[in-house]
Amino acid sequence: MNEAETMILGYEGEYETGDNKQDKAIRANWKEVKSFDLKK
């Protein structure tokens, strides 16, 4: 598994609080982070 994917999965569990609105916003940030990691 890619390190970037693992990090995102970990954050998902910690950030998941039952708020779809917040989850969506956080997910958007994860996607951005993933892109940055790929660029590295």
GROMACS .gro file of C-alpha atoms in nm:
model
   40
    1MET     CA    1   0.000   0.000   0.000
    2ASN     CA    2   0.121   0.349  -0.079
    3GLU     CA    3   0.227   0.558   0.219
    4ALA     CA    4   0.000   0.840   0.101
    5GLU     CA    5  -0.299   0.606   0.094
    6THR     CA    6  -0.221   0.470   0.438
    7MET     CA    7  -0.200   0.820   0.583
    8ILE     CA    8  -0.534   0.915   0.430
    9LEU     CA    9  -0.698   0.601   0.569
   10GLY     CA   10  -0.565   0.677   0.917
   11TYR     CA   11  -0.691   1.033   0.905
   12GLU     CA   12  -1.029   0.918   0.779
   13GLY     CA   13  -1.092   0.713   1.092
   14GLU     CA   14  -0.978   0.990   1.324
   15TYR     CA   15  -1.170   1.262   1.143
   16GLU     CA   16  -1.483   1.054   1.081
   17THR     CA   17  -1.730   1.194   1.333
   18GLY     CA   18  -2.059   1.123   1.154
   19ASP     CA   19  -2.055   1.462   0.978
   20ASN     CA   20  -2.098   1.418   0.604
   21LYS     CA   21  -2.039   1.789   0.542
   22GLN     CA   22  -1.711   1.787   0.734
   23ASP     CA   23  -1.610   1.452   0.586
   24LYS     CA   24  -1.652   1.594   0.234
   25ALA     CA   25  -1.443   1.901   0.316
   26ILE     CA   26  -1.171   1.690   0.477
   27ARG     CA   27  -1.175   1.446   0.186
   28ALA     CA   28  -1.108   1.735  -0.052
   29ASN     CA   29  -0.797   1.818   0.150
   30TRP     CA   30  -0.682   1.456   0.143
   31LYS     CA   31  -0.703   1.452  -0.237
   32GLU     CA   32  -0.480   1.760  -0.248
   33VAL     CA   33  -0.229   1.598  -0.014
   34LYS     CA   34  -0.227   1.283  -0.228
   35SER     CA   35  -0.142   1.491  -0.535
   36PHE     CA   36   0.147   1.655  -0.351
   37ASP     CA   37   0.282   1.317  -0.239
   38LEU     CA   38   0.267   1.185  -0.595
   39LYS     CA   39   0.461   1.489  -0.718
   40LYS     CA   40   0.740   1.413  -0.467
   0.00000   0.00000   0.00000
